[in-house]
Short mmCIF file of C-alpha atoms in Angstrom, two decimals:
data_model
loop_
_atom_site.label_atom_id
_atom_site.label_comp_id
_atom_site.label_asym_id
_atom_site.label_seq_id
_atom_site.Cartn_x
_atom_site.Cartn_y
_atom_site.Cartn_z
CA UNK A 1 -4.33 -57.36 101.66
CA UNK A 2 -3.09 -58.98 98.75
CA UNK A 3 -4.34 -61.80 96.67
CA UNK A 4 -2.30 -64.35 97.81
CA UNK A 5 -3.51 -63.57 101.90
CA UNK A 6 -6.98 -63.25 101.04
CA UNK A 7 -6.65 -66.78 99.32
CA UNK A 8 -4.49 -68.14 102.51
CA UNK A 9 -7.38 -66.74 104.63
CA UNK A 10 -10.35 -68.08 102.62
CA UNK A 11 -8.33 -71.28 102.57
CA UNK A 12 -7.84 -71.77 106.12
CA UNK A 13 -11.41 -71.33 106.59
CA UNK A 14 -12.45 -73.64 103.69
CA UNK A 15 -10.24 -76.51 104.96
CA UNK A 16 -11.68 -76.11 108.84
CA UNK A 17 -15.16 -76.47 107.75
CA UNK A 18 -14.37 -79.63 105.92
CA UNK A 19 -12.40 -80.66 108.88
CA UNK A 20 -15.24 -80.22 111.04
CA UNK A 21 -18.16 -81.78 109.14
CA UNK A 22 -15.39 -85.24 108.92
CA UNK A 23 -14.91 -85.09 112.20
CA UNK A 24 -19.15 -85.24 112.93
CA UNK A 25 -19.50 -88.19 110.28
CA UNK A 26 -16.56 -90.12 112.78
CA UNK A 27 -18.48 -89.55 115.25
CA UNK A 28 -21.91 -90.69 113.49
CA UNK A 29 -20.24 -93.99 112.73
CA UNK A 30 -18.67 -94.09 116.22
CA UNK A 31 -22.46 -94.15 117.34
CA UNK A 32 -23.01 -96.96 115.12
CA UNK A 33 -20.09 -98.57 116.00
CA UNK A 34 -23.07 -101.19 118.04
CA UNK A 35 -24.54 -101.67 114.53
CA UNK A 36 -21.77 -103.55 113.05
CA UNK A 37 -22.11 -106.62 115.12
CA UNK A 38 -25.61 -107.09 113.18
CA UNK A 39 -24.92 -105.52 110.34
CA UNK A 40 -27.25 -107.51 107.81
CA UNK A 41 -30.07 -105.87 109.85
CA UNK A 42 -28.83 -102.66 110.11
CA UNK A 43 -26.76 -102.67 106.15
CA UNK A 44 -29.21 -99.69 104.96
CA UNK A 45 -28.34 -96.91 107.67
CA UNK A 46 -25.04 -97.99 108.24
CA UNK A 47 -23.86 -98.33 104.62
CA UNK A 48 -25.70 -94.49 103.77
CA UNK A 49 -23.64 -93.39 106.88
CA UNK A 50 -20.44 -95.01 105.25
CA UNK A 51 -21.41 -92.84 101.93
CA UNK A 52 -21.69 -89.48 104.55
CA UNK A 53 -18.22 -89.65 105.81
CA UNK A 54 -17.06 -91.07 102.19
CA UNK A 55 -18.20 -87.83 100.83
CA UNK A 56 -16.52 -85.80 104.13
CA UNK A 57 -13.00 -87.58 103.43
CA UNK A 58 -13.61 -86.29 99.60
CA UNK A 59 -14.34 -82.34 100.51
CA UNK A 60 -11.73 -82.42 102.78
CA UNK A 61 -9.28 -83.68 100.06
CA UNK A 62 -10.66 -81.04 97.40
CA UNK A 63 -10.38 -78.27 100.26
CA UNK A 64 -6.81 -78.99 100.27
CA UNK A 65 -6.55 -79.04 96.39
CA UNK A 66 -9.19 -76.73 95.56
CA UNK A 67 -8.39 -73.48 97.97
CA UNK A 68 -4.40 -74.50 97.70
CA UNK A 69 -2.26 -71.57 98.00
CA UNK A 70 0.52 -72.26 95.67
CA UNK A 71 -2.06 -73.29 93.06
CA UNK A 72 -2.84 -70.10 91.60
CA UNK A 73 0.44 -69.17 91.64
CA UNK A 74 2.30 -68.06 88.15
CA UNK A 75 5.79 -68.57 89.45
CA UNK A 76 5.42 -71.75 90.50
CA UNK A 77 5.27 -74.80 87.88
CA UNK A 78 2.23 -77.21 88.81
CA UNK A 79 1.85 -80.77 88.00
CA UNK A 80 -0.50 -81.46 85.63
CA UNK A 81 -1.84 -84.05 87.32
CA UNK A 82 -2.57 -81.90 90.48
CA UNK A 83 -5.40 -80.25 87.94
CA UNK A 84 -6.31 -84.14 87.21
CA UNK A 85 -6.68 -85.44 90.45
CA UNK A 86 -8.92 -82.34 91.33
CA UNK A 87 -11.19 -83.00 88.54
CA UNK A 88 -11.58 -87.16 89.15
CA UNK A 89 -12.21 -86.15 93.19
CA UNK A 90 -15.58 -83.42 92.17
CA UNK A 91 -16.51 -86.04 89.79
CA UNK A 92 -16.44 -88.72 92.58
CA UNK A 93 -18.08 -86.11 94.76
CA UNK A 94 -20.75 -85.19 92.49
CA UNK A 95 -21.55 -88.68 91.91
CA UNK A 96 -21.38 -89.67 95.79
CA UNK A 97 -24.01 -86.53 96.24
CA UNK A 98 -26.25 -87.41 93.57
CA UNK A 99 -26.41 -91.19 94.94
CA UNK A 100 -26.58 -90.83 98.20
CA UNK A 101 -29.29 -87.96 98.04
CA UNK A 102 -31.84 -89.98 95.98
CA UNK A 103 -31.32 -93.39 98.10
CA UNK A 104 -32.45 -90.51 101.40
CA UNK A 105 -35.11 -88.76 99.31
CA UNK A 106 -36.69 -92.31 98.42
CA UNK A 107 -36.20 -93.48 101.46
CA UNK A 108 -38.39 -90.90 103.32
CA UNK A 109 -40.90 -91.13 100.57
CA UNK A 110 -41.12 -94.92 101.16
CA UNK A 111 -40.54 -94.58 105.02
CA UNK A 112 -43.53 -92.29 104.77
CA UNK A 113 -46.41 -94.51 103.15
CA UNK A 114 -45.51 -97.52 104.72
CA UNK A 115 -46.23 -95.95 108.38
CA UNK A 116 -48.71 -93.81 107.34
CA UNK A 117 -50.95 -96.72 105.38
CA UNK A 118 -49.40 -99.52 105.92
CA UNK A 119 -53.14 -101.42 105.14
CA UNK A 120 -52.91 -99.94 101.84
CA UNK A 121 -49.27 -99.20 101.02
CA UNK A 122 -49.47 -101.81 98.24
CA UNK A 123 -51.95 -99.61 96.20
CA UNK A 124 -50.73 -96.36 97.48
CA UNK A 125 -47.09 -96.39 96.96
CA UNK A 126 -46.62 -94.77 93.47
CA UNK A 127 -44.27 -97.14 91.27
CA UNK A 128 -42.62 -93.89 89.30
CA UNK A 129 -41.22 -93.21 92.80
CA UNK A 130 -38.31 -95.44 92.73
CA UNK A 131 -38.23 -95.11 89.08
CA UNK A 132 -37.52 -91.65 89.33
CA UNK A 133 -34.53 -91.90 91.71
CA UNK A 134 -33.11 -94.92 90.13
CA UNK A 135 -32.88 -93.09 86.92
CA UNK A 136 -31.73 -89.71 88.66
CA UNK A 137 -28.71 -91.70 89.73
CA UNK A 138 -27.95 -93.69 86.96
CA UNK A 139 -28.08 -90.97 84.15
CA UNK A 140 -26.08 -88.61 86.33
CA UNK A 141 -23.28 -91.16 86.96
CA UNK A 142 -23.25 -92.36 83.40
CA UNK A 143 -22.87 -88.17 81.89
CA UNK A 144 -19.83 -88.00 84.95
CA UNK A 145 -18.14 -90.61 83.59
CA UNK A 146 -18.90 -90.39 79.72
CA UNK A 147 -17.64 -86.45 80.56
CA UNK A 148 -14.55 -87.56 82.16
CA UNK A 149 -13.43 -90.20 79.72
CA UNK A 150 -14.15 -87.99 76.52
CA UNK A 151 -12.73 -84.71 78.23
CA UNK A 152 -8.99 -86.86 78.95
CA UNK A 153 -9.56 -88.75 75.20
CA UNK A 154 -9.45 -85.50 73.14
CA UNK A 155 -7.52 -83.55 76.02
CA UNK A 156 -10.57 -80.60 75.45
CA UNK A 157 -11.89 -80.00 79.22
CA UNK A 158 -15.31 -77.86 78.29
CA UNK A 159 -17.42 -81.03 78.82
CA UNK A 160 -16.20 -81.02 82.42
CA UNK A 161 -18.11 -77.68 82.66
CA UNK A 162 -20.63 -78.71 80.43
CA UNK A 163 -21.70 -81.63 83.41
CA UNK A 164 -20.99 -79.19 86.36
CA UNK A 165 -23.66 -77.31 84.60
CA UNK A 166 -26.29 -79.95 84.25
CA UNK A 167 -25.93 -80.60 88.05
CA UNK A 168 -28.10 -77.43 88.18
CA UNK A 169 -30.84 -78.82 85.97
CA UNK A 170 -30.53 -82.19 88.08
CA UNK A 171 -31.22 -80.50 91.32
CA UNK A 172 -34.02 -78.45 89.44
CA UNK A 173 -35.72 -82.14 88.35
CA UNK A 174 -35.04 -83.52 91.69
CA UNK A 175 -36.79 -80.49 93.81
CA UNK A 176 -39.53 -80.16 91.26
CA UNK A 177 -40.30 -83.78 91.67
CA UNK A 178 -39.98 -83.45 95.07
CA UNK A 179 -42.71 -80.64 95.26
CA UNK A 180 -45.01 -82.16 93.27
CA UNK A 181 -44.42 -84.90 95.78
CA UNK A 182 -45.03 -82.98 98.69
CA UNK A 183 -48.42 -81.53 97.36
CA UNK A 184 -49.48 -84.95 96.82
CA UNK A 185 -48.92 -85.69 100.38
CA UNK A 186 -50.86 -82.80 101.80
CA UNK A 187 -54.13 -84.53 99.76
CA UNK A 188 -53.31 -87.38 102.03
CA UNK A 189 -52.24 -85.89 105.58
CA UNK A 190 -55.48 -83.27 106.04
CA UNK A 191 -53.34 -82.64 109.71
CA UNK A 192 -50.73 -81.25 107.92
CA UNK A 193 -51.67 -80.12 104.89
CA UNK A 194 -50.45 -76.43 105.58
CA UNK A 195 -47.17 -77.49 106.13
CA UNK A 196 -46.97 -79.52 102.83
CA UNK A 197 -48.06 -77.29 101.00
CA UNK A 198 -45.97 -74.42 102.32
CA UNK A 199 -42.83 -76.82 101.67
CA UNK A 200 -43.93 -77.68 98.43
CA UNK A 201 -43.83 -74.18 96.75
CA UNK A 202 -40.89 -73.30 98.95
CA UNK A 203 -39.27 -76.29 97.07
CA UNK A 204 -40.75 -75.11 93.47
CA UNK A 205 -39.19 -71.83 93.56
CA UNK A 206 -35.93 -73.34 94.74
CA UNK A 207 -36.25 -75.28 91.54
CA UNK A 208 -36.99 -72.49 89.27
CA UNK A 209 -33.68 -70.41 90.33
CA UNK A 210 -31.28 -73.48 90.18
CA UNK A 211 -33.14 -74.20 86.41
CA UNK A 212 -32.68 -70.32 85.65
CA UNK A 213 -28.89 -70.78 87.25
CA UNK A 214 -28.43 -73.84 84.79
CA UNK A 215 -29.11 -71.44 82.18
CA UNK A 216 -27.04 -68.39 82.93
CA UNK A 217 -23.90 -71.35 83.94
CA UNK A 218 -24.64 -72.73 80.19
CA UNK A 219 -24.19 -69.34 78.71
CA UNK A 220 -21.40 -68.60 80.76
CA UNK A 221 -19.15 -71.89 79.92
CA UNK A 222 -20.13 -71.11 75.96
CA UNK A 223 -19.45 -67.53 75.96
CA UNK A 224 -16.48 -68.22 77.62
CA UNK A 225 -15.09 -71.13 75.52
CA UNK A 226 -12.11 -72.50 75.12
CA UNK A 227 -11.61 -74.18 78.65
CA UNK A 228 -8.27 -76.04 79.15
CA UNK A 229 -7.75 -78.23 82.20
CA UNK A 230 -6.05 -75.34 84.22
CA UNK A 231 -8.84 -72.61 83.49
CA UNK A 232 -11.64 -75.10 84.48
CA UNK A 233 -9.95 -75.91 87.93
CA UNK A 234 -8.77 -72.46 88.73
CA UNK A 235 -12.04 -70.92 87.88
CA UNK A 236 -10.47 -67.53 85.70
CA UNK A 237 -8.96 -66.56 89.36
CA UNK A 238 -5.33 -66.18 88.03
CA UNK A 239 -6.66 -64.16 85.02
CA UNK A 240 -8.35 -61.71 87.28
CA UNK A 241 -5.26 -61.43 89.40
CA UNK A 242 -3.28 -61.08 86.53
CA UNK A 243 -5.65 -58.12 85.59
CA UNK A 244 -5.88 -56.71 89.22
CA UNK A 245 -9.20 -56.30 88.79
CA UNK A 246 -10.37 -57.08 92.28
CA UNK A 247 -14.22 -56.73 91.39
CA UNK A 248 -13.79 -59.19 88.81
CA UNK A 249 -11.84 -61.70 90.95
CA UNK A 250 -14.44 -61.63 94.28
CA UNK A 251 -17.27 -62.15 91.29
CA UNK A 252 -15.76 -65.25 90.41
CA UNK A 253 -14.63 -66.47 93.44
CA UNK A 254 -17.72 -66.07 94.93
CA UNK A 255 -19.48 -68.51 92.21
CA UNK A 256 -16.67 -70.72 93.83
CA UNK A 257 -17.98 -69.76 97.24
CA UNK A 258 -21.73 -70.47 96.30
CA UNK A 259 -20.48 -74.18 94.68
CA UNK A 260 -18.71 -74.91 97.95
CA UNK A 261 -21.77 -73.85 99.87
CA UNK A 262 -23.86 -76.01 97.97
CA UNK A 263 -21.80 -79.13 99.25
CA UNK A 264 -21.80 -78.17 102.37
CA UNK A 265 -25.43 -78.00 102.39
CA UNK A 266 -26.12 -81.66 101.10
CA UNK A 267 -23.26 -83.63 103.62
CA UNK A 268 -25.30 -81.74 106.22
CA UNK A 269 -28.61 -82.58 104.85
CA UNK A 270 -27.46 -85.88 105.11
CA UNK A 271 -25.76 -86.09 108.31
CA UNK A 272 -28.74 -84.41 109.92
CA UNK A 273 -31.18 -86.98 108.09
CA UNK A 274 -29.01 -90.37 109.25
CA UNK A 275 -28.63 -88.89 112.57
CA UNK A 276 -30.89 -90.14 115.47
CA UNK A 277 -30.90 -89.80 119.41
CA UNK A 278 -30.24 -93.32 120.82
CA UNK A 279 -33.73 -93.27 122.53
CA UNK A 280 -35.32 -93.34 119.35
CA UNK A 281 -33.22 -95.49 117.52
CA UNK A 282 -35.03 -98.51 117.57
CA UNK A 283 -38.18 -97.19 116.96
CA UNK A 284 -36.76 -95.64 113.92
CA UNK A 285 -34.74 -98.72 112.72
CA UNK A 286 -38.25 -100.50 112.22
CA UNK A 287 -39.11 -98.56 109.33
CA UNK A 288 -35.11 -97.45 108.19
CA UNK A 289 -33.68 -100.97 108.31
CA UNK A 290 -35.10 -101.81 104.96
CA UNK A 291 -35.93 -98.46 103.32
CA UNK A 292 -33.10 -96.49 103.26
CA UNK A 293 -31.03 -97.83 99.90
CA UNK A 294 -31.76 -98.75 97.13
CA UNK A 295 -34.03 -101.91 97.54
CA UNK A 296 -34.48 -105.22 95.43
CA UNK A 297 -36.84 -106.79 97.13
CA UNK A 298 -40.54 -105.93 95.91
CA UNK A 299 -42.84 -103.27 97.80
CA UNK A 300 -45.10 -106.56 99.87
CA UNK A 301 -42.04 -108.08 101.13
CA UNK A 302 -40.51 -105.23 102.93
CA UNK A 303 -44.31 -104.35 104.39
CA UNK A 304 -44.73 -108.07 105.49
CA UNK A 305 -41.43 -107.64 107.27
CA UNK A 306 -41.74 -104.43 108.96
CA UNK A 307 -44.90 -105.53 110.47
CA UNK A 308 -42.85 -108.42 112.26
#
């Protein structure tokens, strides 16, 4: 099997994955499609579903960029701005990811201490919560775009792997912060303070390998240097080929695998969290219609309503 069919195959399977996972987010928003009518009530869920399928219409674009067969190919001349496009549609996924995933994460924080003491939720709801998240998204979005802008301005493309690095050290803040959160919580829920816990230092080694991944990815794009705007798309693929060293090129497009993986994981993270039976949706709407988003009201006003 050659390069070229092992690529075609890989492709194929790429591009039916990211087929599939649209095709579930249609169908989430075709079992919403009663939510519309009142959609002021119901803006939170249904605009975080709008994100989900968003982000699906995004991989499936990249899948068809990313994995394309003719791409890697050194007999055929490619458009620069195929390499362009690719780069702007990551960056819009990255930043859809890294939104989306701290307006959830917040929201079942916040979902959580409002049913769980809603007498006291006032005093028990830590402020540095939404700070956290608010600043998660808003520094990651603002190093996306400052990347993107600078990268095209001086036509030098290492920043773009510079970012893709820090996503690493993102996810390592956000699932350390998210463990300390979850030992917190088993202080408060005695009933299931096994399960906390056990979820808490699953969650803080997680953290440790994507911060020790952050580190060896640094390395790697410095070491490495210079990147131009075709070697930071095509991931050193052709160079491998070009070497026939087949070792070398399944090394490096597994990393390629592993990113791929790591998207897939999040849009289903996020389908599965947005996605409710119809028997309980109702129930669930009480406390999801005004949590899950990014809120401006303040913390008493959203208790006062959810007790109406």
């Amino acid at each position: 099997m050659t390069y070229y069919d092992t690529r075609l195959a890989f492709g194929i399977i790429f591009i039916t994955i990211n087929f599939c996972i649209l095709c579930v987010t249609l169908l989430e928003l075709y079992r919403s499609r009663s939510l519309f009518s009142s959609f002021s009530l119901h803006k939170s869920k249904l605009m975080t579903r709008l994100s989900t399928f968003f982000l699906a219409v995004l991989l499936l674009t990249l899948a068809f960029l990313d994995v394309d067969f003719w791409l890697y190919d050194k007999d055929r001349n490619v458009p620069g701005g195929i390499f362009i496009i690719n780069i702007i549609i990551k960056a819009f996924i990255d930043m859809t990811i890294c939104v989306t995933g701290s307006m959830i994460v917040y929201s079942i924080i916040y979902t959580y201490f409002i049913s769980q003491f809603p007498d006291t939720f006032e005093e028990d709801f830590p402020s540095h919560v939404p700070k956290f998240w608010y600043s998660v998204s808003i520094s990651f979005t603002f190093i996306v775009v400052l990347s993107l802008i600078i990268s095209f301005a001086i036509d030098e493309f290492i920043l773009i792997r510079i970012y893709s690095d820090v996503r690493l050290f993102y996810l390592f803040l956000a699932c350390l912060y998210v463990s300390y959160t979850m030992y917190v919580l088993s202080m408060f829920d005695n009933q299931a303070t096994s399960k906390y816990k056990r979820n808490s230092i699953l969650l803080f080694a997680f953290s440790v390998l994507s911060f020790i991944g952050g580190v060896l990815s640094i390395i790697y794009t410095i070491t490495q240097a210079p990147w131009d705007i075709e070697r930071v798309v095509k991931g050193n693929l052709q160079e491998s080929e070009q070497e026939n060293d087949a070792g070398q090129w399944f090394g490096r497009f597994f990393i390629i695998l592993i990113g791929w993986m790591g998207y897939w994981v999040c849009v289903c993270w996020f389908i599965s969290i947005v996605w409710a039976p119809k028997s309980s949706q109702t129930s669930r709407e009480i406390h999801t219609q005004n949590s899950i988003g990014i809120s401006t009201r303040s913390p008493s006003s959203e208790f006062a309503d959810s007790q109406k």
